[in-house]
mmCIF file of C-alpha atoms and ligand atoms in Angstrom:
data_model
loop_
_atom_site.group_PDB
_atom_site.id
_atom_site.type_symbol
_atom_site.label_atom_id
_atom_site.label_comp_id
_atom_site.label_asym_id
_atom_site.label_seq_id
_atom_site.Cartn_x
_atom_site.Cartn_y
_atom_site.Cartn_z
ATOM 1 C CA UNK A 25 5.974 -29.156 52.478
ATOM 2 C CA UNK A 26 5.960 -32.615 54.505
ATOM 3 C CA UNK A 27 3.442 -32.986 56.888
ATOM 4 C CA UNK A 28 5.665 -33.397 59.501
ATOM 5 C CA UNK A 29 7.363 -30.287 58.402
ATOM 6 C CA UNK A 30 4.163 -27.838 59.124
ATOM 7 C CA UNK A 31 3.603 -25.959 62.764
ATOM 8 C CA UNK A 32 0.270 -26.514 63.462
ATOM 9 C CA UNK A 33 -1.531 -24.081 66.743
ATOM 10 C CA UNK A 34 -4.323 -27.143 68.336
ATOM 11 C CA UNK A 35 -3.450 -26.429 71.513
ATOM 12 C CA UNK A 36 -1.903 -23.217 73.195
ATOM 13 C CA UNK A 37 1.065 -26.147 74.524
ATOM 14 C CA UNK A 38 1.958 -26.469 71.000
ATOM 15 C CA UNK A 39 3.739 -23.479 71.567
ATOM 16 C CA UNK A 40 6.600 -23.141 73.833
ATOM 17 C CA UNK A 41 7.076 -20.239 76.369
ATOM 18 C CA UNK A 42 10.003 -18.824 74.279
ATOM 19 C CA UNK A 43 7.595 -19.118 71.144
ATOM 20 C CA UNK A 44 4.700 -17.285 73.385
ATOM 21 C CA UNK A 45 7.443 -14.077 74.290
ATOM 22 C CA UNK A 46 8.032 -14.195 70.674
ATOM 23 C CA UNK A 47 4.648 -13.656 69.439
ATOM 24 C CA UNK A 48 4.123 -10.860 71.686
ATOM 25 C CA UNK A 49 7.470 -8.951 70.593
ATOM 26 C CA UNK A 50 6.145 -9.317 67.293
ATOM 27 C CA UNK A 51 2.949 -7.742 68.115
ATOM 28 C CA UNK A 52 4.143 -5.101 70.158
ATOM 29 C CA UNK A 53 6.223 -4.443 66.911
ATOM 30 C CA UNK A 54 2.968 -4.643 64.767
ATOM 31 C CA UNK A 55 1.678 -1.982 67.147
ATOM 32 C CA UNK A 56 4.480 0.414 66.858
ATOM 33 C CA UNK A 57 5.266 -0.054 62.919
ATOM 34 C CA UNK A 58 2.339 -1.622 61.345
ATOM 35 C CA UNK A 59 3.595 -0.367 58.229
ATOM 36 C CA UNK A 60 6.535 -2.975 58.447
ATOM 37 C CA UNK A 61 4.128 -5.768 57.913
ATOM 38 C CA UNK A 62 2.114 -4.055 55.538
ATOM 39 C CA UNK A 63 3.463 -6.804 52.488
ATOM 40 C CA UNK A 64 4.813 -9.640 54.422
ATOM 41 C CA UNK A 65 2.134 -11.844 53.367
ATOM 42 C CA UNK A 66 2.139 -10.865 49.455
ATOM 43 C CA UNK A 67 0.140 -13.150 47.493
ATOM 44 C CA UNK A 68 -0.794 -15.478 50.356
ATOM 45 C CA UNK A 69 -4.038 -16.788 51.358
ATOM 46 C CA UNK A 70 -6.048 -17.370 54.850
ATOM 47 C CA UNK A 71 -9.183 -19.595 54.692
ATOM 48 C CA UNK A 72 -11.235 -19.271 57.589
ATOM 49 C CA UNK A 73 -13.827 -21.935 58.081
ATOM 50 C CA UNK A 74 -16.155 -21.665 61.160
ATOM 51 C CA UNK A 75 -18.857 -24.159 61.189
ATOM 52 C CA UNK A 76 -19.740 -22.000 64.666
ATOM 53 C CA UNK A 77 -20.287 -18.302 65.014
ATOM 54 C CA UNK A 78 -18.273 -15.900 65.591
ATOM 55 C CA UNK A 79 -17.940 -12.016 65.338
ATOM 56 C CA UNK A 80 -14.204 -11.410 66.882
ATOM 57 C CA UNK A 81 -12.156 -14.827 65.952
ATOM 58 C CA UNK A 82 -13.253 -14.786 62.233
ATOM 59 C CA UNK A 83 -13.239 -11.033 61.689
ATOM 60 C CA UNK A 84 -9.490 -10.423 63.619
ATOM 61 C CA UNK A 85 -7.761 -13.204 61.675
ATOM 62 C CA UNK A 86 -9.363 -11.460 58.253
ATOM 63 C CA UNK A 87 -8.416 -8.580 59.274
ATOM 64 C CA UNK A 88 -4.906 -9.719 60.240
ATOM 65 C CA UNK A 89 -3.920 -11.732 56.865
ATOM 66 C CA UNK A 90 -5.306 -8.550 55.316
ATOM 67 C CA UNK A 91 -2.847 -6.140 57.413
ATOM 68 C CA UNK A 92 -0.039 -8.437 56.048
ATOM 69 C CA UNK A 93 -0.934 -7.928 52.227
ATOM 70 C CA UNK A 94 -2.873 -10.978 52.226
ATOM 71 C CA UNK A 95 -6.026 -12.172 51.134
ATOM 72 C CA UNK A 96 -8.847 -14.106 52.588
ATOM 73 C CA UNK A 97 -11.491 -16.744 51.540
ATOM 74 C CA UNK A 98 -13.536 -19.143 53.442
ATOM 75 C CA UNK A 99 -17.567 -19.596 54.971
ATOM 76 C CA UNK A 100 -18.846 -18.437 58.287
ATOM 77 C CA UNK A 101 -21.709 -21.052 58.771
ATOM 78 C CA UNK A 102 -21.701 -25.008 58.171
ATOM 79 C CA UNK A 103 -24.802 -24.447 56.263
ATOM 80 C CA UNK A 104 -22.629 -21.750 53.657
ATOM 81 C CA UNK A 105 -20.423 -25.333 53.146
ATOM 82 C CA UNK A 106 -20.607 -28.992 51.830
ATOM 83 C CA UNK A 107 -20.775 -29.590 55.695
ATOM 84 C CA UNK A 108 -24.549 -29.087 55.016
ATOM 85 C CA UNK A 109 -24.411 -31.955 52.556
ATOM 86 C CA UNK A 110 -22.318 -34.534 54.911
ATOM 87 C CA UNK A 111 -19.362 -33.942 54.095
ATOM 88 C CA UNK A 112 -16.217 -34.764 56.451
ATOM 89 C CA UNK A 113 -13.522 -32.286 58.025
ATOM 90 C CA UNK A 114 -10.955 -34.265 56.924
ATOM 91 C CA UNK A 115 -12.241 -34.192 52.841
ATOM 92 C CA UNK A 116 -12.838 -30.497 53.782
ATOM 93 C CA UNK A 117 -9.537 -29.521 54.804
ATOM 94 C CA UNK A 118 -8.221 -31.571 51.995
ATOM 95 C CA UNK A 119 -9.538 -29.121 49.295
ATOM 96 C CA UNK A 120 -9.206 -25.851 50.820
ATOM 97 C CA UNK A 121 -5.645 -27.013 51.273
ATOM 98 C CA UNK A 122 -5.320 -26.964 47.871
ATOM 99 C CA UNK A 123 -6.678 -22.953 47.969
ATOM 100 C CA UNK A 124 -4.796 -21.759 50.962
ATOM 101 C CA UNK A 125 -1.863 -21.201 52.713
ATOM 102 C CA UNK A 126 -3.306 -20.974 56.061
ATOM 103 C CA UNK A 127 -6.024 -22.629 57.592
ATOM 104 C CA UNK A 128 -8.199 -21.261 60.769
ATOM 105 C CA UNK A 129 -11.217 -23.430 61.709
ATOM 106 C CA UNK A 130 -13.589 -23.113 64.064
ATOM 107 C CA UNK A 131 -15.757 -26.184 64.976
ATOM 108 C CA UNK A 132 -18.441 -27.232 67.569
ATOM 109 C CA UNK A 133 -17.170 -31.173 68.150
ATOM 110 C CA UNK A 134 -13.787 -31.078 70.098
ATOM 111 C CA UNK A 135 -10.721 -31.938 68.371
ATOM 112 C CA UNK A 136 -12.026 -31.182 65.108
ATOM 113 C CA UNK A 137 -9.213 -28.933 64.524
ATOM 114 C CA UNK A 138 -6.500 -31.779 65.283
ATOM 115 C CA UNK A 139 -8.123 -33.966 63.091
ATOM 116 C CA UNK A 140 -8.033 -31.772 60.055
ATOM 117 C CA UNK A 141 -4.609 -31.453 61.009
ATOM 118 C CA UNK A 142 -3.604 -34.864 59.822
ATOM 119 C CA UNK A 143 -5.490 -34.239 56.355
ATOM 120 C CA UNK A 144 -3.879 -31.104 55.039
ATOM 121 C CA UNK A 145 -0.035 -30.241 54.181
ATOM 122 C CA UNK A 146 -0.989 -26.461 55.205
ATOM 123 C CA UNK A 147 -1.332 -25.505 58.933
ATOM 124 C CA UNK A 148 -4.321 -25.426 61.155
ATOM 125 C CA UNK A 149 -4.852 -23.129 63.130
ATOM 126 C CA UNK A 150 -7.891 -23.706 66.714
ATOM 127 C CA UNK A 151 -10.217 -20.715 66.146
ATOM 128 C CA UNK A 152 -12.399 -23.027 69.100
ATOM 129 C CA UNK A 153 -13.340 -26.618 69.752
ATOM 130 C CA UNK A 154 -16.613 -27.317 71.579
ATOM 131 C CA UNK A 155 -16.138 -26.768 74.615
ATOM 132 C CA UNK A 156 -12.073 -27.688 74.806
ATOM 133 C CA UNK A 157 -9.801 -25.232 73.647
ATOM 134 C CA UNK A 158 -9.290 -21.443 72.165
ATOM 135 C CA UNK A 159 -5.716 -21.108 71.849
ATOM 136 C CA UNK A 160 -5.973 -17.512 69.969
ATOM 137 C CA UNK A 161 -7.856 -16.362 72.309
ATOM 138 C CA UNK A 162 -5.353 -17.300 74.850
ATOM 139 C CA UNK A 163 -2.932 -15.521 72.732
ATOM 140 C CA UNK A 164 -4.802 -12.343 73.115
ATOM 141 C CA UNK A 165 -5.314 -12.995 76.466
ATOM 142 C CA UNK A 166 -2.115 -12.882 77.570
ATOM 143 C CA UNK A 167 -0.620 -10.350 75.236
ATOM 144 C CA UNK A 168 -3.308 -8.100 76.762
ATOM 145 C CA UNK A 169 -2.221 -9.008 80.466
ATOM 146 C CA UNK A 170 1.583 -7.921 79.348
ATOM 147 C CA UNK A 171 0.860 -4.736 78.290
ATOM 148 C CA UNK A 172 -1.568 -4.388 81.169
ATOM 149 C CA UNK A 173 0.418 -5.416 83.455
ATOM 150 C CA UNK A 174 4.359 -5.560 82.414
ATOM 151 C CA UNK A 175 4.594 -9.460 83.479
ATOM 152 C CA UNK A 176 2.673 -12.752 83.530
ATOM 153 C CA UNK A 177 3.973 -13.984 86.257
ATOM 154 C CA UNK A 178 3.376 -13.365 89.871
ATOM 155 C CA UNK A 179 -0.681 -12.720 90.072
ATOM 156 C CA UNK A 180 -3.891 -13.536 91.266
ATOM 157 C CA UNK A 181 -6.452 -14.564 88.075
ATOM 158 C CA UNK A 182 -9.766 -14.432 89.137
ATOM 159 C CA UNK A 183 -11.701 -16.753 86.201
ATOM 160 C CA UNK A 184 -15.491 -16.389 86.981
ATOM 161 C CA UNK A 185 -18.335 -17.611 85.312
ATOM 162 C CA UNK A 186 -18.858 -20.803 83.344
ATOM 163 C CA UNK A 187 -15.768 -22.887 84.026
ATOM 164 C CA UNK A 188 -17.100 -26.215 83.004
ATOM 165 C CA UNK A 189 -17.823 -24.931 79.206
ATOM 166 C CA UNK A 190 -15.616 -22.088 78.937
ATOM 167 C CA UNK A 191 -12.849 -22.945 76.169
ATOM 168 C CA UNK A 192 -10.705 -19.476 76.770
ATOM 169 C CA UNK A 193 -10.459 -20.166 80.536
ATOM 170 C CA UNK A 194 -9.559 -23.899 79.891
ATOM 171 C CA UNK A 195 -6.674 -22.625 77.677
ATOM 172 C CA UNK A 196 -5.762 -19.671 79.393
ATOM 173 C CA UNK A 197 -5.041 -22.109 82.658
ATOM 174 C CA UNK A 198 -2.398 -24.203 80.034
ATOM 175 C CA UNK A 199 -0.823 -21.101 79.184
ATOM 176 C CA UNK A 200 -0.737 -19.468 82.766
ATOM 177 C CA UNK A 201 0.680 -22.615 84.454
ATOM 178 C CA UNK A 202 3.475 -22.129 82.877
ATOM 179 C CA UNK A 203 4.529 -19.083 84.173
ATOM 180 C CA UNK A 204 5.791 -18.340 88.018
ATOM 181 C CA UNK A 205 3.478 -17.273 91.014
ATOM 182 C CA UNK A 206 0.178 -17.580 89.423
ATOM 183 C CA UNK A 207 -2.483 -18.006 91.639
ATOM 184 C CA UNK A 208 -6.034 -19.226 90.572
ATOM 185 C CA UNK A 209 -9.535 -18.215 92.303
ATOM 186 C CA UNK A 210 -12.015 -20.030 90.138
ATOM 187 C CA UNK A 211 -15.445 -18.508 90.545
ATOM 188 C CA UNK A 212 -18.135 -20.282 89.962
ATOM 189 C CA UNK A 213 -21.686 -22.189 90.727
ATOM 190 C CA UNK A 214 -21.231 -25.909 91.303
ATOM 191 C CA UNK A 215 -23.050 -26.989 88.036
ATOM 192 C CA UNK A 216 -19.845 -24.953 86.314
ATOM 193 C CA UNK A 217 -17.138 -25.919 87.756
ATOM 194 C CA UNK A 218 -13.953 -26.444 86.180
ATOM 195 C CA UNK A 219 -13.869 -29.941 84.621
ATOM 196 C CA UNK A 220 -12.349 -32.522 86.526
ATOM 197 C CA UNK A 221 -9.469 -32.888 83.807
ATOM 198 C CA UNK A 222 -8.353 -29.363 84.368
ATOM 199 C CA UNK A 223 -8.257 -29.489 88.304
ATOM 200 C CA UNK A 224 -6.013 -32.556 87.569
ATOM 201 C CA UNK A 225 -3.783 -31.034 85.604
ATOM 202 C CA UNK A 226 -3.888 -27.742 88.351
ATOM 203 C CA UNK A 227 -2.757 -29.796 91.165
ATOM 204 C CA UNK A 228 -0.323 -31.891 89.119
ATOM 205 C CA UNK A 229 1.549 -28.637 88.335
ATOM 206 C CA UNK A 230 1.514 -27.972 92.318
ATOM 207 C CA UNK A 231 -0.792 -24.375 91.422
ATOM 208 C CA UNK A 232 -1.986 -22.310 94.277
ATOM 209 C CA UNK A 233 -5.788 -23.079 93.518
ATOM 210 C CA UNK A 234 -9.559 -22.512 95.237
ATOM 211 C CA UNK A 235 -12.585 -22.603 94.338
ATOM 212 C CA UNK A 236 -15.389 -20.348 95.128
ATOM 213 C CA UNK A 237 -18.642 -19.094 94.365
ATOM 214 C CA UNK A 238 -19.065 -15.822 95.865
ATOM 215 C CA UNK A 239 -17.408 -12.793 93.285
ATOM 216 C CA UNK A 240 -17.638 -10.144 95.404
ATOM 217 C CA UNK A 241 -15.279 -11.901 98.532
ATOM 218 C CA UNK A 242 -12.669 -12.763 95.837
ATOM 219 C CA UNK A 243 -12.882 -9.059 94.510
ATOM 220 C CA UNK A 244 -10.106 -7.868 96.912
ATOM 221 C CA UNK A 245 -7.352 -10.398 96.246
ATOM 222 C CA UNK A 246 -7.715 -10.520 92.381
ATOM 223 C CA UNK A 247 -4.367 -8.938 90.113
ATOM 224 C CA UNK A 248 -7.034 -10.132 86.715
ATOM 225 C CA UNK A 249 -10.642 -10.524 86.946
ATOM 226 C CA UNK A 250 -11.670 -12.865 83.756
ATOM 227 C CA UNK A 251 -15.389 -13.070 83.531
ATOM 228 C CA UNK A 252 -17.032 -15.130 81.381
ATOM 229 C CA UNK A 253 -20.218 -15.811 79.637
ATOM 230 C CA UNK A 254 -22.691 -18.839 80.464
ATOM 231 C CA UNK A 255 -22.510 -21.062 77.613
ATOM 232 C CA UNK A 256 -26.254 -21.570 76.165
ATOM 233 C CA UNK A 257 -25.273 -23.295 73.227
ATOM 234 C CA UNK A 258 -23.429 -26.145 74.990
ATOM 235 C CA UNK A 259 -26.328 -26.855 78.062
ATOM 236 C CA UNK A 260 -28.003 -30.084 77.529
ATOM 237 C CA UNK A 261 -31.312 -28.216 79.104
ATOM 238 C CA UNK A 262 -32.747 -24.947 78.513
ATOM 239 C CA UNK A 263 -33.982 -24.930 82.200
ATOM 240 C CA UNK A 264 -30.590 -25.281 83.822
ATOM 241 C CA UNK A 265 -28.952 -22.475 81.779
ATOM 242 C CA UNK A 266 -32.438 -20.197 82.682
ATOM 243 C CA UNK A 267 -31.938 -21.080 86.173
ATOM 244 C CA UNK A 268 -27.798 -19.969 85.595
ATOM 245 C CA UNK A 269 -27.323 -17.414 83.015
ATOM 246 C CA UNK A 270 -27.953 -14.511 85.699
ATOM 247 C CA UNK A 271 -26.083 -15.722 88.540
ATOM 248 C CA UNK A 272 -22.745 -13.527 88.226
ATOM 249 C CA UNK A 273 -23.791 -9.747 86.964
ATOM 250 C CA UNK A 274 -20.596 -7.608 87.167
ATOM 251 C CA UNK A 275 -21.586 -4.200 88.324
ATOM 252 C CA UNK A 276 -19.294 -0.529 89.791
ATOM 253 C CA UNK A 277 -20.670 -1.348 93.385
ATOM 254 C CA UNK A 278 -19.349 -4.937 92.639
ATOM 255 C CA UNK A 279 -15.706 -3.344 92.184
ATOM 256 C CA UNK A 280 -15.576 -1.404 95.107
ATOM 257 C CA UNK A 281 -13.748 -3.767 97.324
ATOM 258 C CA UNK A 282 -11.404 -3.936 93.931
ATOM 259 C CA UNK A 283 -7.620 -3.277 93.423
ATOM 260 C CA UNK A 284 -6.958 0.157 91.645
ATOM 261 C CA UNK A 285 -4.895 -1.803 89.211
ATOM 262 C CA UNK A 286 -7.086 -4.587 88.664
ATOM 263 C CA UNK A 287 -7.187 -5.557 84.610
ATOM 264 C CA UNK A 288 -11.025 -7.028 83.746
ATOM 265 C CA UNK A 289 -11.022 -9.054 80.955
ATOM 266 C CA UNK A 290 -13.573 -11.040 79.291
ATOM 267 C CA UNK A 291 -13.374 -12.985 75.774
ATOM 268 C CA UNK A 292 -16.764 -11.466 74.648
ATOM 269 C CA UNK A 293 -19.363 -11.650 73.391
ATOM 270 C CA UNK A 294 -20.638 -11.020 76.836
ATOM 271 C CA UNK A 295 -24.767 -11.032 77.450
ATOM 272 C CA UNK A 296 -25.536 -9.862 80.723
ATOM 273 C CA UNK A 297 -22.616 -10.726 82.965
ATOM 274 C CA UNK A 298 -20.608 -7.589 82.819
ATOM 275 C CA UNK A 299 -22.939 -4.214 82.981
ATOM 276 C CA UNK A 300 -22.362 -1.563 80.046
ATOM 277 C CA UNK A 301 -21.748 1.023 83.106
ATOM 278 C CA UNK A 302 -18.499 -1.066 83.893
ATOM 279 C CA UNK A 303 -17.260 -0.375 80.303
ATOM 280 C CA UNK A 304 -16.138 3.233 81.305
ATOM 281 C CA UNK A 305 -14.460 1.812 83.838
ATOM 282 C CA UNK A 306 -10.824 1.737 83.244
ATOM 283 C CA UNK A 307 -9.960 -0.948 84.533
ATOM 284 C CA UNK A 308 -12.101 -2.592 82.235
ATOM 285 C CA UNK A 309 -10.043 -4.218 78.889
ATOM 286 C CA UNK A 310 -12.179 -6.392 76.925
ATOM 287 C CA UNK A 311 -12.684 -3.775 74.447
ATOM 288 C CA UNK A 312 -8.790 -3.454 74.354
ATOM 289 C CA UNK A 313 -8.080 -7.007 74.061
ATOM 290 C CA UNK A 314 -9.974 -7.206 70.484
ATOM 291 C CA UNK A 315 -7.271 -4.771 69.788
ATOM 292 C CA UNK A 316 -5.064 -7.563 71.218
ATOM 293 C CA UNK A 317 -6.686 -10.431 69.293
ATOM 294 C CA UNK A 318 -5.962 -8.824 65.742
ATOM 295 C CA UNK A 319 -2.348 -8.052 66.668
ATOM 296 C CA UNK A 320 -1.482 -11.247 68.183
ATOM 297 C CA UNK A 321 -2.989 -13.562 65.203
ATOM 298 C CA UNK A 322 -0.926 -11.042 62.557
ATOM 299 C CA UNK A 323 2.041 -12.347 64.610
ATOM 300 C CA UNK A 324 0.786 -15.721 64.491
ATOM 301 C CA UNK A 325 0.114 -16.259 61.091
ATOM 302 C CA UNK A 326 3.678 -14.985 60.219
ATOM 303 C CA UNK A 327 4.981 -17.337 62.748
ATOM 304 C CA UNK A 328 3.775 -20.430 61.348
ATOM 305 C CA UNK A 329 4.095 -18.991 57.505
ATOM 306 C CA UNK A 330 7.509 -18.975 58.481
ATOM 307 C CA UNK A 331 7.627 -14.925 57.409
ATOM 308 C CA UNK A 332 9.782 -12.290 58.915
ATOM 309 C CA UNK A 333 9.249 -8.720 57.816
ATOM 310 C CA UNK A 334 12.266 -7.242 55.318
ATOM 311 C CA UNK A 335 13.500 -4.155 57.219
HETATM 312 N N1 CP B 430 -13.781 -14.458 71.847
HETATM 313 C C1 CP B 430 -14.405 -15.086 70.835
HETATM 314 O O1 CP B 430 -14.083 -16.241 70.480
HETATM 315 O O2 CP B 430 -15.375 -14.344 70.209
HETATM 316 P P1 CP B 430 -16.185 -14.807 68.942
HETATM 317 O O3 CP B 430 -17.025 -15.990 69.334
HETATM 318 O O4 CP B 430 -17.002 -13.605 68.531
HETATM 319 O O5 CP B 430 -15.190 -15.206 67.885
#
């Protein structure tokens, strides 16, 4: 296939709202009739190459192409690849291309992904750049808010935590702005704030924003609560992420001010910012939305395979 031809997933814009609904019909379907897509993906290939870690990205698309027949290949460390030796993305991506179908990458320097994009005739899809974007997780973000919820419009997102290096919240904004009635209360220190980028693009799109930094006052108002974790790996200092990694601790006294219907999501991993007594909680999803994150990418990788189950 052309280059030009191929559907690439970079960004979560790269998909249109009518793509989005799509996705999630499919996976709703994937739910109800798994056995439907048990062979769609006969004798195709996923390689997933994560030069970061990762326990949910890299294990839910395996698990996906596998649910669809498939098979899987690819390293979970830069130091399992020719990365270790110098190698390029770009002459990467240029040979697994050659092994694959499908490509998901995960990468620490932003816009990795889009680069190896412009080196390979197969598609790419963002399993997480740096600190930029996570458009699967915003995927199985918002397919677990629909089923949640029954809508994603119309709601109060609570995104607390570490805004500044937070990928998923960066991409779940792009997605959510999209949508009518959404209403942000970004919770965070000062030193984590959104980037400056992002509360451009907020107030371009004329979003009902404000930032805060106390949790509990915001509790009340919040539809979704999206915590996230303080991002060690990406702090310049080891003293400034000491000094931070504590200072939102999600607790059952903490979610007493709370809405009875309030959804609490959080990418994971987490470390200490949501207590295990929350998880019984149920309002709490994040164990739910792994759930989310294989069903969504099965829909995904059809997508942009350009397969459709024979019924
Ligand atoms: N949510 C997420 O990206 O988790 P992993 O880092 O485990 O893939």
């Amino acid at each position: 296939m052309q280059r030009d031809q191929i559907r690439n997933l970079i960004s979560i814009l790269d998909l249109s709202v009518d793509e989005i609904d799509s996705l999630i019909r499919v996976a709703n379907d994937i739910d109800q009739n798994p056995e439907k897509y048990a062979e769609c993906c006969r004798h195709k290939q996923l390689a997933t190459l994560f030069f970061e870690p990762s326990t949910r990205t890299r294990l839910s698309f395996e698990s996906a192409m596998l649910s669809l027949g498939g098979s899987v290949l690819g390293f979970s460390s830069a130091n399992s690849s020719s990365a270790a030796k110098g190698e390029s993305v770009s002459d990467t991506v240029r040979t697994v291309g050659n092994y694959a179908d499908i490509i998901a990458m995960r990468h620490p320097k932003e816009g990795a992904p889009m680069i190896a994009s412009r080196h390979t005739t197969v598609p790419i899809i963002n399993a997480g750049d740096g600190g930029h974007y996570h458009p699967t997780q915003t995927l199985t973000d918002l397919l677990t808010i629909s089923r949640k919820k029954g809508r994603l419009s119309n709601m109060t997102i609570g995104l607390c935590g570490d805004l500044k290096f937070g990928r998923t919240v960066h991409s779940l904004i792009e997605a959510t702005l999209r949508y009518e009635g959404i209403r942000y209360i970004l919770i965070s220190p000062e030193e984590l704030r959104l980037p400056e980028y992002m509360i451009e693009e907020l107030t371009k799109a004329g979003a009902e924003f404000q930032e805060v930094t106390d949790l509990e006052a915001a509790m009340p108002e919040l539809d979704i609560l999206y915590m996230t974790r303080i991002q060690k790996e990406r702090f310049f200092n080891e003293e400034d992420y000491l000094r931070l990694k504590d200072i939102y601790i999600l607790t059952p006294d903490k979610l007493a001010n709370a809405k009875a219907d309030l959804s609490i999501l959080h990418p994971l991993p987490r470390v200490n910012e949501i207590s295990v007594k929350v998880d019984e909680d149920p309002r709490a999803c994040y164990f739910y939305q792994t759930l989310c994150g294989k069903q969504i990418r099965m829909a995904l990788i059809l997508f942009l395979l350009g397969l459709t189950p024979k019924d």
